[in-house]
Amino acid sequence: MKKITIAIDGFSSCGKSTMAKMLAKEVGYIYVDTGAMYRAVTLFAMRNGMIAPNGDVNRDALKAKMDALHVEFKLNPQTGKAETYLNGENVEHEIRGMEVSAHVSAIAAIDFVRTALVAQQQRMGHDKGIVMDGRDIGTVVFPDAELKVFVTASAEVRAQRRFDELVGKGMKANYDEILHNVQERDYIDSHREVSPLRKAEDAIELDNGQLTIAEQLQWLMDKFRETTESA
Ligand SMILES: Nc1ncnc2c1ncn2[C@@H]1O[C@H](COP(=O)(O)OP(=O)(O)O)[C@@H](O)[C@H]1O
Ligand SMILES: Nc1ccn([C@@H]2O[C@H](COP(=O)(O)OP(=O)(O)O)[C@@H](O)[C@H]2O)c(=O)n1
């Protein structure tokens, strides 16, 4: 069967990566979590003193180091899951914390950061057979993707899901802080000048606020079948 490209975009913490990862596993496609790439760049900037206490980013310093910054994914054979590496170091756990979440949308709004990561994402998807999730996949990275999905749910539902996840991982979590972060990132992501978060005209919208993980996977599998059958 002809391989296609699947773009999953939407607001923060609504289940994009959960459904993208499950679909990729089901159909034998590659899955790429582009948010993890922006998070890794953010961690790099934090560690190198490029983010001031007030949140301002030293763009010149970051730009000078972009070529020396390598983000990649490697499969963990024990869990069967891909993990994020920054310059050879496994940063999968650290990039999910609130400190990175607090700064990532500012880093993701920088034009040269997006140019570098989008180029890498396009190379990853060159041979199709890929499920990629993020904010600009259907609009910028793969505007010709055969299947585009735009996921939404209320901010409260999304914050609760992220809270449960962090607690489940034994990480520090405060519901109000998470809700504030989710709303703030939605705002920055939707209002930035470069590649703002928006639904591509040809994307199918899914509000999964009332759906279980199994139900949303079923919905996505159905869309995948319909799309591949007509491709
Ligand atoms: N339909 C759902 N119902 C309940 N929890 C969900 C659902 N979809 C995803 N989750 C959980 O919500 C959290 C955020 O999902 P995630 O896939 O990381 O979101 P995103 O990639 O959009 O940020 C995860 O802990 C995930 O297990
Ligand atoms: N394709 C993408 C993916 C993420 N991002 C940015 O990276 C942040 C973190 O993405 P993420 O997918 O890990 O976010 P959540 O899983 O917390 O929802 C987003 O809030 C965006 O600012 C982006 O700008 N473009």
Short mmCIF file of C-alpha atoms and ligand atoms in Angstrom, two decimals:
data_model
loop_
_atom_site.label_atom_id
_atom_site.label_comp_id
_atom_site.label_asym_id
_atom_site.label_seq_id
_atom_site.Cartn_x
_atom_site.Cartn_y
_atom_site.Cartn_z
CA MET A 1 0.00 0.00 0.00
CA LYS A 2 1.19 3.51 -0.81
CA LYS A 3 2.67 5.24 2.24
CA ILE A 4 1.25 8.59 3.26
CA THR A 5 2.21 11.52 5.51
CA ILE A 6 0.10 12.23 8.58
CA ALA A 7 0.17 15.63 10.27
CA ILE A 8 -1.33 16.01 13.76
CA ASP A 9 -1.53 19.54 15.12
CA GLY A 10 -3.39 21.23 17.92
CA PHE A 11 -3.28 22.83 21.32
CA SER A 12 -0.98 21.92 24.16
CA SER A 13 -1.50 18.65 26.06
CA CYS A 14 -4.60 17.45 24.24
CA GLY A 15 -3.31 14.00 23.33
CA LYS A 16 -1.63 14.61 19.96
CA SER A 17 1.46 12.59 20.71
CA THR A 18 -0.53 9.81 22.38
CA MET A 19 -2.66 9.28 19.28
CA ALA A 20 0.18 9.87 16.83
CA LYS A 21 2.44 7.36 18.56
CA MET A 22 -0.29 4.70 18.76
CA LEU A 23 -1.24 5.10 15.12
CA ALA A 24 2.40 4.88 14.02
CA LYS A 25 2.85 1.66 15.98
CA GLU A 26 -0.37 0.16 14.60
CA VAL A 27 0.48 0.87 10.96
CA GLY A 28 4.28 0.55 11.11
CA TYR A 29 5.07 4.20 10.42
CA ILE A 30 7.77 6.41 11.96
CA TYR A 31 6.57 8.76 14.70
CA VAL A 32 8.19 12.14 15.33
CA ASP A 33 7.36 14.35 18.33
CA THR A 34 8.38 17.79 17.08
CA GLY A 35 7.53 19.39 20.44
CA ALA A 36 10.38 17.39 21.94
CA MET A 37 12.77 19.06 19.48
CA TYR A 38 11.70 22.57 20.55
CA ARG A 39 11.92 21.43 24.18
CA ALA A 40 15.49 20.16 23.66
CA VAL A 41 16.57 23.49 22.15
CA THR A 42 14.97 25.23 25.14
CA LEU A 43 16.89 23.04 27.57
CA PHE A 44 20.10 23.86 25.71
CA ALA A 45 19.38 27.61 26.00
CA MET A 46 18.56 27.28 29.71
CA ARG A 47 21.71 25.34 30.48
CA ASN A 48 23.87 27.83 28.61
CA GLY A 49 22.53 30.90 30.40
CA MET A 50 20.71 32.18 27.31
CA ILE A 51 17.40 32.77 29.11
CA ALA A 52 17.29 35.65 31.60
CA PRO A 53 15.32 35.31 34.86
CA ASN A 54 12.58 37.49 33.31
CA GLY A 55 12.30 35.03 30.41
CA ASP A 56 14.08 37.12 27.77
CA VAL A 57 16.10 35.00 25.34
CA ASN A 58 19.61 36.01 24.22
CA ARG A 59 18.91 35.35 20.54
CA ASP A 60 22.39 36.21 19.30
CA ALA A 61 24.03 33.76 21.68
CA LEU A 62 21.58 31.02 20.69
CA LYS A 63 21.95 31.74 16.98
CA ALA A 64 25.73 31.44 17.25
CA LYS A 65 25.34 27.98 18.79
CA MET A 66 22.58 26.57 16.55
CA ASP A 67 25.05 24.67 14.37
CA ALA A 68 26.56 23.01 17.43
CA LEU A 69 23.20 21.85 18.68
CA HIS A 70 22.02 18.38 17.66
CA VAL A 71 18.67 16.89 18.53
CA GLU A 72 17.90 13.29 17.65
CA PHE A 73 15.67 10.40 18.68
CA LYS A 74 16.89 6.96 19.67
CA LEU A 75 14.84 3.90 20.45
CA ASN A 76 15.03 2.65 24.04
CA PRO A 77 15.10 -1.14 23.53
CA GLN A 78 13.73 -1.72 27.05
CA THR A 79 10.58 0.37 26.64
CA GLY A 80 10.29 0.23 22.85
CA LYS A 81 9.85 4.02 22.88
CA ALA A 82 11.88 6.71 21.13
CA GLU A 83 13.70 9.09 23.47
CA THR A 84 15.10 12.56 22.86
CA TYR A 85 18.85 13.19 22.80
CA LEU A 86 20.56 16.58 22.95
CA ASN A 87 24.16 16.46 21.71
CA GLY A 88 24.33 12.76 22.56
CA GLU A 89 22.76 13.05 26.03
CA ASN A 90 19.40 11.50 26.86
CA VAL A 91 17.21 14.44 27.96
CA GLU A 92 13.81 12.76 27.60
CA HIS A 93 12.90 13.18 31.28
CA GLU A 94 14.28 16.68 31.77
CA ILE A 95 12.53 18.24 28.76
CA ARG A 96 9.08 17.28 30.13
CA GLY A 97 9.43 19.32 33.35
CA MET A 98 7.69 22.61 34.09
CA GLU A 99 10.86 24.68 33.78
CA VAL A 100 11.25 23.78 30.11
CA SER A 101 7.48 24.12 29.56
CA ALA A 102 7.66 27.67 30.94
CA HIS A 103 10.17 28.80 28.28
CA VAL A 104 9.57 26.58 25.27
CA SER A 105 7.00 28.76 23.51
CA ALA A 106 9.37 31.76 23.56
CA ILE A 107 12.11 29.65 22.01
CA ALA A 108 9.69 28.17 19.45
CA ALA A 109 8.70 31.67 18.32
CA ILE A 110 12.25 32.43 17.10
CA ASP A 111 12.57 32.32 13.31
CA PHE A 112 16.05 30.74 13.03
CA VAL A 113 15.11 28.01 15.53
CA ARG A 114 12.06 27.11 13.44
CA THR A 115 13.99 27.21 10.16
CA ALA A 116 16.56 24.73 11.50
CA LEU A 117 14.05 22.33 13.06
CA VAL A 118 11.57 22.44 10.18
CA ALA A 119 14.36 21.54 7.73
CA GLN A 120 15.30 18.56 9.90
CA GLN A 121 11.64 17.48 10.16
CA GLN A 122 11.19 17.68 6.40
CA ARG A 123 14.26 15.46 5.91
CA MET A 124 12.81 12.93 8.38
CA GLY A 125 9.56 12.80 6.40
CA HIS A 126 11.10 12.73 2.95
CA ASP A 127 10.15 9.08 2.30
CA LYS A 128 6.63 9.39 3.76
CA GLY A 129 5.34 6.65 6.09
CA ILE A 130 5.51 9.16 8.93
CA VAL A 131 3.23 10.50 11.65
CA MET A 132 4.40 13.86 12.98
CA ASP A 133 2.76 15.93 15.69
CA GLY A 134 3.23 19.59 16.56
CA ARG A 135 1.80 23.02 15.84
CA ASP A 136 2.73 23.69 12.21
CA ILE A 137 2.98 20.26 10.65
CA GLY A 138 -0.09 20.54 8.39
CA THR A 139 0.49 24.22 7.61
CA VAL A 140 4.28 24.52 7.17
CA VAL A 141 6.27 21.30 7.53
CA PHE A 142 4.08 19.09 5.33
CA PRO A 143 1.42 21.25 3.66
CA ASP A 144 0.83 18.37 1.21
CA ALA A 145 0.23 15.73 3.90
CA GLU A 146 -2.53 13.35 2.80
CA LEU A 147 -4.10 13.24 6.29
CA LYS A 148 -4.19 16.26 8.58
CA VAL A 149 -5.82 16.30 11.99
CA PHE A 150 -6.33 19.26 14.31
CA VAL A 151 -6.97 18.23 17.93
CA THR A 152 -8.72 20.32 20.59
CA ALA A 153 -10.15 19.94 24.12
CA SER A 154 -10.88 22.48 26.85
CA ALA A 155 -7.89 23.97 28.68
CA GLU A 156 -9.14 22.46 31.97
CA VAL A 157 -9.33 18.94 30.52
CA ARG A 158 -5.86 19.31 29.02
CA ALA A 159 -4.33 20.66 32.24
CA GLN A 160 -5.84 17.75 34.19
CA ARG A 161 -4.38 15.25 31.73
CA ARG A 162 -0.93 16.81 31.97
CA PHE A 163 -1.21 16.99 35.78
CA ASP A 164 -2.07 13.28 35.99
CA GLU A 165 0.82 12.46 33.69
CA LEU A 166 3.43 14.38 35.71
CA VAL A 167 2.17 12.93 39.01
CA GLY A 168 2.25 9.47 37.42
CA LYS A 169 5.90 10.02 36.50
CA GLY A 170 6.71 11.16 40.05
CA MET A 171 7.42 14.71 38.85
CA LYS A 172 6.51 17.99 40.56
CA ALA A 173 3.02 19.11 39.54
CA ASN A 174 0.59 21.85 40.50
CA TYR A 175 -2.74 21.96 38.65
CA ASP A 176 -3.10 25.77 38.65
CA GLU A 177 0.46 26.24 37.41
CA ILE A 178 -0.12 23.71 34.63
CA LEU A 179 -3.42 25.31 33.59
CA HIS A 180 -1.72 28.71 33.45
CA ASN A 181 1.16 27.26 31.39
CA VAL A 182 -1.21 25.51 28.96
CA GLN A 183 -3.19 28.73 28.41
CA GLU A 184 -0.09 30.86 28.09
CA ARG A 185 1.51 28.52 25.55
CA ASP A 186 -1.71 28.32 23.54
CA TYR A 187 -1.72 32.11 23.39
CA ILE A 188 1.96 32.50 22.41
CA ASP A 189 1.79 29.60 19.93
CA SER A 190 -1.33 31.05 18.24
CA HIS A 191 -0.14 34.67 18.12
CA ARG A 192 3.53 34.41 17.13
CA GLU A 193 4.61 35.92 13.83
CA VAL A 194 6.35 32.84 12.46
CA SER A 195 4.16 29.82 11.70
CA PRO A 196 1.43 30.48 14.28
CA LEU A 197 -0.66 27.55 15.44
CA ARG A 198 -3.75 27.36 13.27
CA LYS A 199 -5.88 24.68 11.71
CA ALA A 200 -4.91 23.99 8.11
CA GLU A 201 -7.90 24.50 5.83
CA ASP A 202 -7.90 20.85 4.84
CA ALA A 203 -7.41 19.46 8.37
CA ILE A 204 -10.12 17.43 10.10
CA GLU A 205 -10.90 18.77 13.56
CA LEU A 206 -11.22 16.40 16.51
CA ASP A 207 -12.41 17.55 19.93
CA ASN A 208 -11.30 14.64 22.10
CA GLY A 209 -12.41 16.16 25.43
CA GLN A 210 -14.99 13.38 25.89
CA LEU A 211 -13.12 10.57 24.18
CA THR A 212 -11.07 7.83 25.77
CA ILE A 213 -7.61 7.05 24.42
CA ALA A 214 -9.00 3.91 22.77
CA GLU A 215 -11.85 5.84 21.13
CA GLN A 216 -9.57 8.51 19.69
CA LEU A 217 -7.24 5.85 18.31
CA GLN A 218 -10.20 4.13 16.65
CA TRP A 219 -11.28 7.46 15.14
CA LEU A 220 -7.78 8.06 13.80
CA MET A 221 -7.44 4.53 12.45
CA ASP A 222 -10.71 5.00 10.56
CA LYS A 223 -9.43 8.25 9.01
CA PHE A 224 -6.15 6.55 8.15
CA ARG A 225 -7.95 3.71 6.35
CA GLU A 226 -10.24 6.06 4.46
CA THR A 227 -7.26 8.16 3.35
CA THR A 228 -5.01 5.29 2.29
CA GLU A 229 -7.86 3.60 0.42
CA SER A 230 -8.46 6.71 -1.65
CA ALA A 231 -4.75 7.63 -2.06
N1 LIG B 1 -8.46 10.89 25.30
C1 LIG B 1 -7.70 11.00 26.39
N2 LIG B 1 -8.25 10.87 27.61
C2 LIG B 1 -7.50 10.99 28.74
N3 LIG B 1 -6.19 11.23 28.75
C3 LIG B 1 -5.59 11.37 27.56
C4 LIG B 1 -6.29 11.27 26.32
N4 LIG B 1 -5.41 11.45 25.30
C5 LIG B 1 -4.22 11.66 25.89
N5 LIG B 1 -4.30 11.60 27.24
C6 LIG B 1 -3.24 11.83 28.23
O1 LIG B 1 -3.05 13.24 28.28
C7 LIG B 1 -1.68 13.57 28.47
C8 LIG B 1 -1.24 14.53 27.36
O2 LIG B 1 -1.24 13.81 26.14
P1 LIG B 1 -0.13 14.05 25.03
O3 LIG B 1 -0.36 13.01 24.01
O4 LIG B 1 1.23 14.16 25.64
O5 LIG B 1 -0.59 15.47 24.49
P2 LIG B 1 0.06 16.44 23.43
O6 LIG B 1 1.00 15.64 22.59
O7 LIG B 1 -1.09 16.99 22.67
O8 LIG B 1 0.75 17.48 24.24
C9 LIG B 1 -0.92 12.24 28.48
O9 LIG B 1 -0.67 11.87 29.81
C10 LIG B 1 -1.89 11.26 27.83
O10 LIG B 1 -1.73 9.96 28.33
N1 LIG B 2 5.77 21.82 15.62
C1 LIG B 2 5.85 22.44 16.81
C2 LIG B 2 5.89 21.70 18.00
C3 LIG B 2 6.00 22.36 19.19
N2 LIG B 2 6.12 23.71 19.20
C4 LIG B 2 6.37 24.47 20.43
O1 LIG B 2 6.87 23.61 21.42
C5 LIG B 2 6.05 23.64 22.59
C6 LIG B 2 6.05 22.28 23.22
O2 LIG B 2 5.40 21.38 22.34
P1 LIG B 2 4.81 19.99 22.88
O3 LIG B 2 4.16 19.33 21.73
O4 LIG B 2 5.86 19.26 23.64
O5 LIG B 2 3.75 20.52 23.89
P2 LIG B 2 2.83 19.71 24.85
O6 LIG B 2 3.10 18.26 24.64
O7 LIG B 2 3.16 20.20 26.21
O8 LIG B 2 1.49 20.10 24.40
C7 LIG B 2 4.71 24.18 22.12
O9 LIG B 2 3.98 24.84 23.13
C8 LIG B 2 5.13 25.14 21.00
O10 LIG B 2 5.53 26.38 21.54
C9 LIG B 2 6.04 24.43 18.02
O11 LIG B 2 6.10 25.64 18.03
N3 LIG B 2 5.93 23.77 16.84
#
